[in-house]
Coordinates of C-alpha atoms and ligand atoms in Angstrom, one line a residue:
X1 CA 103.2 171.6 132.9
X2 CA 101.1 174.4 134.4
X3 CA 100.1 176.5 131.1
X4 CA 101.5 179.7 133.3
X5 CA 104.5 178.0 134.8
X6 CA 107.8 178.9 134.4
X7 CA 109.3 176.3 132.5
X8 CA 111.7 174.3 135.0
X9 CA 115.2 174.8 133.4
X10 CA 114.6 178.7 133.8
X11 CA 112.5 178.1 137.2
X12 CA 115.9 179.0 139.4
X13 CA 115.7 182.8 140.9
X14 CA 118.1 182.0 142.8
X15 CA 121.0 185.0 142.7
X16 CA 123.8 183.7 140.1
X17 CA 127.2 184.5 141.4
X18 CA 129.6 186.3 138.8
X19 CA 133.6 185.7 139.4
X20 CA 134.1 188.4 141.3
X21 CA 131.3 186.5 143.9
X22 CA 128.5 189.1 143.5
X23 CA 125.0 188.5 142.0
X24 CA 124.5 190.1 138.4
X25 CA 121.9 193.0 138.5
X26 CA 119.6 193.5 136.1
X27 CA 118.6 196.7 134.4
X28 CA 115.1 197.2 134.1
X29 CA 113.3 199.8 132.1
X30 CA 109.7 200.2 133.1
X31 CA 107.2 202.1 130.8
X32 CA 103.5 202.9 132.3
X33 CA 100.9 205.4 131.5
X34 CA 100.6 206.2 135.3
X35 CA 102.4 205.4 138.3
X36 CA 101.3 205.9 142.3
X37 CA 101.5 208.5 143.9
X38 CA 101.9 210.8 140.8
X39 CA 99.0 209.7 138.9
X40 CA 96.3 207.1 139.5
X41 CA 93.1 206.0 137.8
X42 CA 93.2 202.2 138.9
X43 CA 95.2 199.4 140.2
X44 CA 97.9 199.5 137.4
X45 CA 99.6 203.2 139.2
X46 CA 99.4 200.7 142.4
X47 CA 101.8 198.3 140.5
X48 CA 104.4 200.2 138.4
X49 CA 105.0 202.3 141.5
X50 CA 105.2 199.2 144.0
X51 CA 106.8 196.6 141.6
X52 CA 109.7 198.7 140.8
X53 CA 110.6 199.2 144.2
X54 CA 110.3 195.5 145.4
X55 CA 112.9 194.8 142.5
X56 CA 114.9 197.3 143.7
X57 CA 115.2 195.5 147.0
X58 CA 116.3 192.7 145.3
X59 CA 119.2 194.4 144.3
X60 CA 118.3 195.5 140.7
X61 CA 118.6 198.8 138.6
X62 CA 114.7 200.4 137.7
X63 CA 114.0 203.3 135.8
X64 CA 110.4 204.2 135.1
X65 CA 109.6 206.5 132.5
X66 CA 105.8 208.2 132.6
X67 CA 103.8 210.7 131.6
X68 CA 103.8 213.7 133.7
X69 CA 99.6 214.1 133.9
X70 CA 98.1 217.6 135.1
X71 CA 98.4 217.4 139.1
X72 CA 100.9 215.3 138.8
X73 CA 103.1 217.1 142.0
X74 CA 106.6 214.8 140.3
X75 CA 109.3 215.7 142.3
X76 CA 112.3 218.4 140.9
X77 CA 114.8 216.5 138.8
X78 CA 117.3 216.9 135.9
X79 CA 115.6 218.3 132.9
X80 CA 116.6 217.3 129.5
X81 CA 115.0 219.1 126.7
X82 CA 112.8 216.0 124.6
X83 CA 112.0 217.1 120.9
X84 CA 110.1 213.6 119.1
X85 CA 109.7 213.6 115.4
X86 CA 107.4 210.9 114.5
X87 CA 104.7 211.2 111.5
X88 CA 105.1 213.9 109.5
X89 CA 105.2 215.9 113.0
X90 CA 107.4 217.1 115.7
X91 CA 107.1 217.7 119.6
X92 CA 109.1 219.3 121.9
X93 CA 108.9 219.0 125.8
X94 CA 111.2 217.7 128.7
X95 CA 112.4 215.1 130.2
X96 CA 112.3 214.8 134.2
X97 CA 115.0 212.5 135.4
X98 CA 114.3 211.9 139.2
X99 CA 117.0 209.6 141.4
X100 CA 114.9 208.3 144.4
X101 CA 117.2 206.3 145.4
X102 CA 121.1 205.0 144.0
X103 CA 119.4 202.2 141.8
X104 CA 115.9 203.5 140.9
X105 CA 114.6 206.4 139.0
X106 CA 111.4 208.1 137.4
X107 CA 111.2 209.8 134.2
X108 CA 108.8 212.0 133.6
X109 CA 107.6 213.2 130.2
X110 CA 106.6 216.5 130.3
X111 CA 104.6 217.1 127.0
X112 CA 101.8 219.3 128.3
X113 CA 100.3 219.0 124.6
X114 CA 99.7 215.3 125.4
X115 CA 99.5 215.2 129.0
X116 CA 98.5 218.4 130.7
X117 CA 94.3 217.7 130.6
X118 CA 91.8 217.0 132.9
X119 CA 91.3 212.9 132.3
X120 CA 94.4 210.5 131.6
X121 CA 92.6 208.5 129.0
X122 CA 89.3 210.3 128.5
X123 CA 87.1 213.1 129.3
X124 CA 83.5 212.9 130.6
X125 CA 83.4 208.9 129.1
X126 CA 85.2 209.5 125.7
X127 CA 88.3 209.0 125.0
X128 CA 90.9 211.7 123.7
X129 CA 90.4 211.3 119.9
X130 CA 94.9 211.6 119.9
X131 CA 95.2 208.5 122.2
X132 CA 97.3 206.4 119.1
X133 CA 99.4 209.6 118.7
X134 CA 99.5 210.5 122.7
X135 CA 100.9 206.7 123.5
X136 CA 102.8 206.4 120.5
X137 CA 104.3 209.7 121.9
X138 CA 105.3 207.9 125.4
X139 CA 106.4 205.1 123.7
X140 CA 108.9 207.7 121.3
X141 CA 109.8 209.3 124.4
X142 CA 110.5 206.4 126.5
X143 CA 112.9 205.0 123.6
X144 CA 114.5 208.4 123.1
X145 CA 115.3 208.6 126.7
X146 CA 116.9 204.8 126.7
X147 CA 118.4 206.1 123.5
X148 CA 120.6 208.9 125.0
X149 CA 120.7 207.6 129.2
X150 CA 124.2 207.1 128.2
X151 CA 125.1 207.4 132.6
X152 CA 122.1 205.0 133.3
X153 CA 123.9 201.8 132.8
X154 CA 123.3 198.9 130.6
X155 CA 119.8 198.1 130.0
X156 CA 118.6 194.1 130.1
X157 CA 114.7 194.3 130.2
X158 CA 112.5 196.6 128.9
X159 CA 109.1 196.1 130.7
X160 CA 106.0 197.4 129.1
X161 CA 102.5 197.8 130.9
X162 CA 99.7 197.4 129.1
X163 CA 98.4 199.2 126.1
X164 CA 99.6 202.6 126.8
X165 CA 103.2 201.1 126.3
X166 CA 102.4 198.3 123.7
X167 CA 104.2 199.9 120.5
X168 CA 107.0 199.7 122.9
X169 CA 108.8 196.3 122.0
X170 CA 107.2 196.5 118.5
X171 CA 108.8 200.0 117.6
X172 CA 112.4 198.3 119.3
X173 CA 112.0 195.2 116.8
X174 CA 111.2 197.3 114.4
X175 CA 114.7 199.3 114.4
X176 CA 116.6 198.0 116.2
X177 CA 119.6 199.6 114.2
X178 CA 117.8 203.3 115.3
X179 CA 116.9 201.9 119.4
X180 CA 120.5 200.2 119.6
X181 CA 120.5 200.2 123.9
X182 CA 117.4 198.4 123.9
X183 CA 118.0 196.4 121.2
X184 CA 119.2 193.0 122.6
X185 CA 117.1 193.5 125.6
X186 CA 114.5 191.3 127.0
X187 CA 111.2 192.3 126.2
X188 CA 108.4 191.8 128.7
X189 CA 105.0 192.9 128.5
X190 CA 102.1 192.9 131.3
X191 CA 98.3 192.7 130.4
X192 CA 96.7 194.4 133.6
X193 CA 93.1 194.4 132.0
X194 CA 92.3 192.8 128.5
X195 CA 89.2 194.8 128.7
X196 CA 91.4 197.8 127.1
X197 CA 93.1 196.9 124.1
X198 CA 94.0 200.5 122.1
X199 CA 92.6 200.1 119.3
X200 CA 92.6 202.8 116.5
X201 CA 91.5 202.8 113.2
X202 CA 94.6 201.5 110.6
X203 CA 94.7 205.6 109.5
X204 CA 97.1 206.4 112.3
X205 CA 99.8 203.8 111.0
X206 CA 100.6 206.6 108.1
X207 CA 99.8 209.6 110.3
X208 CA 102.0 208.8 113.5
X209 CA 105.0 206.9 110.8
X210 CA 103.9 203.5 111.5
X211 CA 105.0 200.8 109.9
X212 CA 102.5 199.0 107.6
X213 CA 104.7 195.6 109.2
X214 CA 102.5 196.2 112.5
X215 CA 99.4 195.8 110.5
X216 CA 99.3 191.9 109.9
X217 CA 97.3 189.4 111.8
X218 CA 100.6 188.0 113.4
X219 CA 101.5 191.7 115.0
X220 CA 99.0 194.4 115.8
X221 CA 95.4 193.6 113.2
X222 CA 92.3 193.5 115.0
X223 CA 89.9 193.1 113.3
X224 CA 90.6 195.8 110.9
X225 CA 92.2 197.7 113.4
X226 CA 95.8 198.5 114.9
X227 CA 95.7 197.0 118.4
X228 CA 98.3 198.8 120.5
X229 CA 97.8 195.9 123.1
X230 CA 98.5 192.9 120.6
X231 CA 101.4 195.0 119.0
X232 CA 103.2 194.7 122.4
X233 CA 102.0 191.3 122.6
X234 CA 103.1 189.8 119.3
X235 CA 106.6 191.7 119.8
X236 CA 107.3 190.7 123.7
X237 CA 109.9 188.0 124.0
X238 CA 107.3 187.3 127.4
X239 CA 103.7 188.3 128.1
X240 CA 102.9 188.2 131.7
X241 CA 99.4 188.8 133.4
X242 CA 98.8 189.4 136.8
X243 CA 97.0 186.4 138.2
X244 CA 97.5 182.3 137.4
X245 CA 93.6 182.3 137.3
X246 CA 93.5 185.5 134.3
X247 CA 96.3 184.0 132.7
X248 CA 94.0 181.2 132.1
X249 CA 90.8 182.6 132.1
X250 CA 92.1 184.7 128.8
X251 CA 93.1 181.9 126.9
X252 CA 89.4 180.8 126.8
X253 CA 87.1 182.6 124.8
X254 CA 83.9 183.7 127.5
X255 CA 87.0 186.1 129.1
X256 CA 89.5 186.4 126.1
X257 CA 88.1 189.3 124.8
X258 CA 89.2 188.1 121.2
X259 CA 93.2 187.4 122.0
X260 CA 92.2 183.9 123.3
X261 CA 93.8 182.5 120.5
X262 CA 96.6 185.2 120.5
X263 CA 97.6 184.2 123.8
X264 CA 97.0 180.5 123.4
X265 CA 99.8 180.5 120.9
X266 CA 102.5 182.0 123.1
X267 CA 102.3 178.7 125.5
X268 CA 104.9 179.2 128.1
X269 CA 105.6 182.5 126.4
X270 CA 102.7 183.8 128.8
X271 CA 102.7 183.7 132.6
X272 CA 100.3 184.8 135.5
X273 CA 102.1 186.4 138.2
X274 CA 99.8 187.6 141.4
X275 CA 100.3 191.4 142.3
X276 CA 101.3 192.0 145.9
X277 CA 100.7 195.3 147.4
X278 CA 102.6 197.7 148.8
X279 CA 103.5 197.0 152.2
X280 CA 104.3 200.1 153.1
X281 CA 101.4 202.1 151.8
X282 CA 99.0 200.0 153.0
X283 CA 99.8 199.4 156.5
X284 CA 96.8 199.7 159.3
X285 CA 99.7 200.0 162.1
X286 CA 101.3 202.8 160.4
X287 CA 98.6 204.1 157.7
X288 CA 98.8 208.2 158.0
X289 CA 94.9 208.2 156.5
X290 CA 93.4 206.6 159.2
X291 CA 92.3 207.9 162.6
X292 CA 94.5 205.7 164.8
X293 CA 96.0 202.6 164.1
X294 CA 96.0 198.3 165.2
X295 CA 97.4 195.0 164.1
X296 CA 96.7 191.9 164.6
X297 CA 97.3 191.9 167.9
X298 CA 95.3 194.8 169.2
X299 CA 92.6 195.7 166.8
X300 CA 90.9 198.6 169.8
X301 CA 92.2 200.9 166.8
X302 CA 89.8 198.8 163.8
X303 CA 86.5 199.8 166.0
X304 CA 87.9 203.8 166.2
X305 CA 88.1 203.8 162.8
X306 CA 85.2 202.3 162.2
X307 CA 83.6 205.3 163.9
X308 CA 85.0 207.9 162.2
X309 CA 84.2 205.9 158.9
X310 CA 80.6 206.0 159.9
X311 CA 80.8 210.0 160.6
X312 CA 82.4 210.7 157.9
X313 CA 79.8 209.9 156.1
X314 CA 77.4 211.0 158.0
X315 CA 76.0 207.7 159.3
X316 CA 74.6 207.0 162.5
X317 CA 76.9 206.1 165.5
X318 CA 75.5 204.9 167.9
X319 CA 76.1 201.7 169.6
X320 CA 73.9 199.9 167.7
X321 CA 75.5 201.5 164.5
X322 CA 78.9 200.4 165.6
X323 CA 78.0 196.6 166.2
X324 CA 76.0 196.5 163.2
X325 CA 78.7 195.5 160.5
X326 CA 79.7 198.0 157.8
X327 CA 80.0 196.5 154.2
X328 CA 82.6 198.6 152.5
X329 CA 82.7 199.5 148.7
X330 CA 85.9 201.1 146.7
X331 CA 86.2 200.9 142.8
X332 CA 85.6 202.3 139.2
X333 CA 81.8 202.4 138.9
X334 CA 81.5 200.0 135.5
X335 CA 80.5 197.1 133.9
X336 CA 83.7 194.9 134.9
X337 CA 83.3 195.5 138.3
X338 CA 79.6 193.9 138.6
X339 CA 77.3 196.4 140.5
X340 CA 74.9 195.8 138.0
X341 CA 74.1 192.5 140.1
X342 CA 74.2 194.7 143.4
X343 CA 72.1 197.2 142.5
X344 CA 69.7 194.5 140.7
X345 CA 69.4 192.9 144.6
X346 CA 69.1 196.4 146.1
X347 CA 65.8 195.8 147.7
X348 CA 67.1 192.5 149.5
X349 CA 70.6 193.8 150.1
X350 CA 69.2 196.6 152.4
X351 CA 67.1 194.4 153.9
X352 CA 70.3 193.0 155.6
X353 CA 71.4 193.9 158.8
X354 CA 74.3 195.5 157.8
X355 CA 75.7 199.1 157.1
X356 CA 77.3 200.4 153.6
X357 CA 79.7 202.9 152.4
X358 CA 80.2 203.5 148.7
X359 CA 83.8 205.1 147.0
X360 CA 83.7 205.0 143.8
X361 CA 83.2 206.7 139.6
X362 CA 82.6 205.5 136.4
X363 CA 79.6 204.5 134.3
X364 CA 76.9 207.2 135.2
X365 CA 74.2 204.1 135.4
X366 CA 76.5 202.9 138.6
X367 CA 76.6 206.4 140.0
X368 CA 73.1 207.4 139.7
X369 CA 71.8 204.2 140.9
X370 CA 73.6 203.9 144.2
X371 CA 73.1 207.4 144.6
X372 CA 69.0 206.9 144.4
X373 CA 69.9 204.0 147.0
X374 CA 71.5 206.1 149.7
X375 CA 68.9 208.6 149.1
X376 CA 65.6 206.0 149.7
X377 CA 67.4 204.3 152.6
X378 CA 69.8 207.2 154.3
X379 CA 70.7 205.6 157.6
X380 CA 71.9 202.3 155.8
X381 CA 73.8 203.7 152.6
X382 CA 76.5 206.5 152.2
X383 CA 77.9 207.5 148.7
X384 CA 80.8 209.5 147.6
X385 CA 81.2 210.0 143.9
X386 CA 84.8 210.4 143.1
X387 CA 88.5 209.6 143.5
X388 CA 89.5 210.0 147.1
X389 CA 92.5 208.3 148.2
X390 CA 91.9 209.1 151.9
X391 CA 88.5 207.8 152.0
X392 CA 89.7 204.8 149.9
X393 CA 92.1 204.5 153.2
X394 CA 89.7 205.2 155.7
X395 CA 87.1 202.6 154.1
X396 CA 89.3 199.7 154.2
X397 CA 90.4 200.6 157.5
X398 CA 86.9 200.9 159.0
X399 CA 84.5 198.5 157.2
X400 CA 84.4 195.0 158.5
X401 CA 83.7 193.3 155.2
X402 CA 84.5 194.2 151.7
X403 CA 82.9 193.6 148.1
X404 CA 83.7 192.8 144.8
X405 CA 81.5 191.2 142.6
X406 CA 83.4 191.6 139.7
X407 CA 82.5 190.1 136.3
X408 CA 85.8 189.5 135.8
X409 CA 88.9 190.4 137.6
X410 CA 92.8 190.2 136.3
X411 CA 94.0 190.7 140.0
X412 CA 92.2 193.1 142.0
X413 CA 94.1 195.1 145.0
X414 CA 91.4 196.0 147.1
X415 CA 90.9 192.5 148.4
X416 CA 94.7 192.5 149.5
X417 CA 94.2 195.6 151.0
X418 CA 90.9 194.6 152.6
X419 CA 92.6 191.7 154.4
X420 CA 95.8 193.3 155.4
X421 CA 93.1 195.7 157.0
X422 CA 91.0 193.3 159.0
X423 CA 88.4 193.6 156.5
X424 CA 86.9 190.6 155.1
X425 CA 86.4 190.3 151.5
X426 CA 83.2 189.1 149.9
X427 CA 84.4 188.5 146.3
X428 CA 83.2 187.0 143.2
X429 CA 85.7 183.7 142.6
X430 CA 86.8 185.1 139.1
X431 CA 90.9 185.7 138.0
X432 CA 92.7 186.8 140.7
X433 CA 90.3 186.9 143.7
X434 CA 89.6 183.4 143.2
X435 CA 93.2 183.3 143.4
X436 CA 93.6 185.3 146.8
X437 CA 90.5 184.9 148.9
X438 CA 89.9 181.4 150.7
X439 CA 86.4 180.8 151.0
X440 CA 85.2 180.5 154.5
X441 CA 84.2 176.9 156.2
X442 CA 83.8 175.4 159.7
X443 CA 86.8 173.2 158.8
X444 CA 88.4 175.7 156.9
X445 CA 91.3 176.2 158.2
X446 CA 93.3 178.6 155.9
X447 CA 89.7 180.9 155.2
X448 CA 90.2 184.4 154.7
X449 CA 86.8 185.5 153.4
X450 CA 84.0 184.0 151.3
X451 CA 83.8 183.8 147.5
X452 CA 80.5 183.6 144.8
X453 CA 80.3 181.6 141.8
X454 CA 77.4 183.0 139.5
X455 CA 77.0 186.4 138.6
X456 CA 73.4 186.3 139.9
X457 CA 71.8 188.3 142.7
X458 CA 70.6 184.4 144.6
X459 CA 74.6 183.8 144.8
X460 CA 75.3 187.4 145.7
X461 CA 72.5 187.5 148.5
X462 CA 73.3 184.1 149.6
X463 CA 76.9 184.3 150.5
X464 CA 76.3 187.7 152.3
X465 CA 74.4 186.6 154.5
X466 CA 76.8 183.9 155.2
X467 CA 79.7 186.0 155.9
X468 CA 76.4 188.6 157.9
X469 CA 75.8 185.2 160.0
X470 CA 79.7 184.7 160.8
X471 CA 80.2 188.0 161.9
X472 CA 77.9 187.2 164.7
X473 CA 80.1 184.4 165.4
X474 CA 82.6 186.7 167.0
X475 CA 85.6 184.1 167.7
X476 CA 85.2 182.7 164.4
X477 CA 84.7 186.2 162.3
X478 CA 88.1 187.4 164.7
X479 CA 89.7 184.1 163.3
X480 CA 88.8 185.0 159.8
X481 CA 90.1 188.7 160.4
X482 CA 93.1 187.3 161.6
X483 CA 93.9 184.6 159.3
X484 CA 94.0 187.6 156.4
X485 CA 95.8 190.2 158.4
X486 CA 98.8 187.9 159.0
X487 CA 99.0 186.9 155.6
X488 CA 102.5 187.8 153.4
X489 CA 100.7 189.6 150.4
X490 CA 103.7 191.7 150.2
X491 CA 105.4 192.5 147.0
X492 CA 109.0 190.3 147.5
X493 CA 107.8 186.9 146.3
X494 CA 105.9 188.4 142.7
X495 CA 108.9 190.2 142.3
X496 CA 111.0 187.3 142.0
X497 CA 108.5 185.5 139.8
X498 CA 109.2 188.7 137.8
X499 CA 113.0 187.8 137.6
X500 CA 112.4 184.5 136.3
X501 CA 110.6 185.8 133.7
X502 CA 113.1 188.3 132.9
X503 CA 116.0 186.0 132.6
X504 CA 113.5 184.3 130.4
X505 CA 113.0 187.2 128.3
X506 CA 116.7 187.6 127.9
X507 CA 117.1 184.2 127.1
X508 CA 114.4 184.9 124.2
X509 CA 115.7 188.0 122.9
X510 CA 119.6 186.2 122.7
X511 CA 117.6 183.2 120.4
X512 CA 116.0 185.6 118.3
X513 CA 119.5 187.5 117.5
X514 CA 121.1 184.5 116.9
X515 CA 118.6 183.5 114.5
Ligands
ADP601 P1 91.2 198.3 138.9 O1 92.6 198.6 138.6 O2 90.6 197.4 138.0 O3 90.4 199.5 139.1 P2 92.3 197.2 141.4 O4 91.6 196.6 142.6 O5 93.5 196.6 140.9 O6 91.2 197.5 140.3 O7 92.8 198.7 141.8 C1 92.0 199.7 142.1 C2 92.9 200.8 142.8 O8 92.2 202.0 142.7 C3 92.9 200.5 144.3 O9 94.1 201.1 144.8 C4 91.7 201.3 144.8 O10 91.8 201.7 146.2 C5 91.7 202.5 143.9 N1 90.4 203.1 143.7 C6 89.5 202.7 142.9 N2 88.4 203.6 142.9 C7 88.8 204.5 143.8 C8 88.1 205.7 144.2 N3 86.9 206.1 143.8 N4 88.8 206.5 145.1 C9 90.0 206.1 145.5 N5 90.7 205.0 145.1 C10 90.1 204.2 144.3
GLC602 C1 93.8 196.3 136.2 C2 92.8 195.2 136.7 C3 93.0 194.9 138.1 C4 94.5 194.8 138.5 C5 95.2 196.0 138.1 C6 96.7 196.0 138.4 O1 93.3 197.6 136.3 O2 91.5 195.6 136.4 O3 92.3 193.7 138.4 O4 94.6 194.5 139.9 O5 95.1 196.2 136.7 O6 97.4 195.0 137.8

């Protein structure tokens, strides 16, 4: 079997019937350190605001409790006071309990100690010295909440997201006689990026009330450290990632980032499931961000866009400008992401024939450099330093191909987006890109875009101008754009990979109390 296979017993999502002839919801607690539209730093907001709702069309109960960030325009809701007494310390703050709709709900927690600053992890590259104590916060808050939701209804799964929420199952193993709601639940925790894995040094175990239990090599010791990400592995009753490719590419150790063996040992206890994306968000027939809108059908809207990407920027638009194709670039500037190997090929790349637009922050190395490259070659690059949803929009919607020539990649949304918008991804063949983009072929008849092998500038330059060349194949480049656009990358089929594991999880937690 398929190391991130379901195992077949528990391979049946479909609806179980009770007596009465309806299908048994689940009750799904979500924690996450930021969810879309509220907060955002990366793909993981994209996720915990998008899965949610997808399992919510499938008839299940989701809360969502996060941390209210500065900026983070949450809609009004119920307050409850929150006071957390963890360490030899205690908080006080709110809850905000928002219904969007009969069966789903976010729960902010307003802690403006924690919460209320200018970065959600960091500030200007370094992170917030209280991060153990600022997570180990959510986590309290997110338990508390469970804890007293007495009107919410019964909770099955709790559903942690990476790190931020890893002393989540830990803390509910730990006492379950204090977390009793949660207590029989199905644990379930999601690695979006092993890259971050909250570590701390073992100080903060006495400081924040820890248990010394956590700090074994079976739970949350990392190499002399307390990992907040292998404490919510080592306590899940399910790990999941979010790609079949990551989920494999972590149990080796070029990409395991140390938890190879961690993750080797939970077997079928670990799972890649493929994000979708959010359907509704990212739509270029309905998409409020862009300047006028197309399909499949009638893409007169794509070439629009295109020209108010190239102004907006301050690009030339001519004719020439507007058949020359745009390569389109939206991400965190650092060292995952692989622009080192772009901006080591600089002087070829802008030899192409081709046009690029930049979005993106991070690493000042990343910033700096394709700054100095718009600045030595003005008509053929365009930067913006920054977060900017709308131009994030407007880039997918205008460009004609995409890059991502990520080192590594656990799923990556961008591509998704990139093909739902007509633009053709040009994507290193690493975690979940290799698992979403179809490399391009005379004869291939399912291609979507075209994929790299080696991190090196030769591959990087050579399958650009492959895809440069097919562009100038217009039937076959409006085949290509085509073949992407109609594809289903929407949300409803992860989501009931998601169930599986969640009866799974259930099935887990029941062994474990009848142990
Ligand atoms: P990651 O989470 O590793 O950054 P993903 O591809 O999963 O990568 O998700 C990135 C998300 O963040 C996408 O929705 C992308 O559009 C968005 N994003 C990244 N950088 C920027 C930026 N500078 N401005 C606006 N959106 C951005
Ligand atoms: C992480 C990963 C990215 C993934 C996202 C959402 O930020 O880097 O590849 O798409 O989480 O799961």
């Amino acid at each position: 079997m398929d190391r991130w296979a379901v195992p077949h017993s528990l391979n049946d999502s479909r609806p179980r019937k009770t007596l009465a002839g309806r299908t048994p919801r689940l009750g799904v607690l979500h924690v996450a350190s930021e969810v879309a539209p509220w907060s955002k730093t990366g793909g993981l907001a994209d996720v915990a605001s998008a899965l949610p709702s997808a399992l919510e069309s499938l008839g299940h109960r989701v809360t969502t409790v996060l941390p209210l960030h500065r900026g983070s325009d949450f809609p009004e809701g119920e307050r409850r006071p929150l006071t957390l007494t963890f360490g030899s310390r205690t908080w006080h703050g709110a809850l905000q309990i928002v219904s969007l709709s009969p069966s789903r709900r976010v729960v902010g927690v307003d802690m403006p100690e924690w919460f209320d600053r200018d970065g959600l992890y960091a500030i200007g590259g370094t992170d917030y010295a209280d991060n153990a104590e600022r997570f180990a916060g959510l986590a309290h808050a997110a338990l508390d909440f469970a804890q007293q939701d007495l009107d919410g209804g019964r909770i099955d799964i709790v559903h942690a997201h990476d790190w931020q929420a890893g002393l989540v199952p830990s803390l509910i193993r730990q006492q379950p006689a204090r977390w009793t709601r949660v207590a029989r639940a199905g644990l379930v925790l999601t690695i979006h990026n092993l890259a971050f894995q909250g570590l701390f040094p073992k100080e903060v175990i006495d400081r924040l009330g820890l248990s010394w239990d956590l700090f074994t090599m079976d739970v949350g010791e990392f190499w002399g450290h307390l990992s907040y990400l292998k404490c919510g592995v080592a306590s899940a009753d399910v790990v999941t990632t979010v790609s079949p490719s990551y989920a494999i590419e972590t149990t080796q150790a070029e990409l395991g980032f140390g938890f190879d063996g961690v993750l080797r040992g939970l077997s079928d206890r670990y799972v890649g499931i493929l994000n979708g994306i959010d359907t509704s968000v990212w739509d270029p027939a309905s998409d409020p961000q862009l300047p006028a809108h197309y399909s499949s059908e009638d893409l007169a809207g794509k070439r629009v866009t295109k020209r108010v990407l190239l102004e907006t920027f301050g690009l030339p638009v001519g004719d020439d400008a507007i058949d020359r194709p745009v390569i389109g670039i939206v991400s965190r500037l650092v060292e995952q992401k692989g622009f080192d190997v772009v901006l080591a090929a600089a002087d070829t790349l802008m030899e192409l024939d081709a046009t690029w637009v930049v979005v993106g922050s991070g690493d000042a190395e990343y910033e700096r450099g394709f700054q100095a490259l718009a600045r030595r070659f003005p008509s053929r690059m365009a930067v913006r330093i920054g977060f900017d949803e709308g131009l994030a929009h407007l880039v997918e919607g205008g460009a004609d191909l995409f890059l991502m020539p990520s080192r590594f990649e656990p799923c990556g949304l961008n591509q998704m987006y990139s093909l739902r918008y007509g633009t053709v991804p040009v994507v290193r063949a690493v975690g979940g890109l290799d698992d979403t983009v179809r490399q391009y072929g005379p004869r291939a008849k399912r291609a979507n875009g075209f994929k790299f092998k080696d991190a090196t500038p030769e591959a990087l330059v050579g399958t650009l101008r492959q895809a440069l060349r097919v562009y100038r194949r217009a039937d076959r480049w409006a085949d290509l754009v085509r073949a992407g656009m109609k594809a289903d990358h929407s949300w409803a089929p992860s989501a009931r990979e998601y169930v599986k594991v969640y009866r799974r999880a259930r099935h887990e937690a029941a062994q474990r109390w009848a142990e």
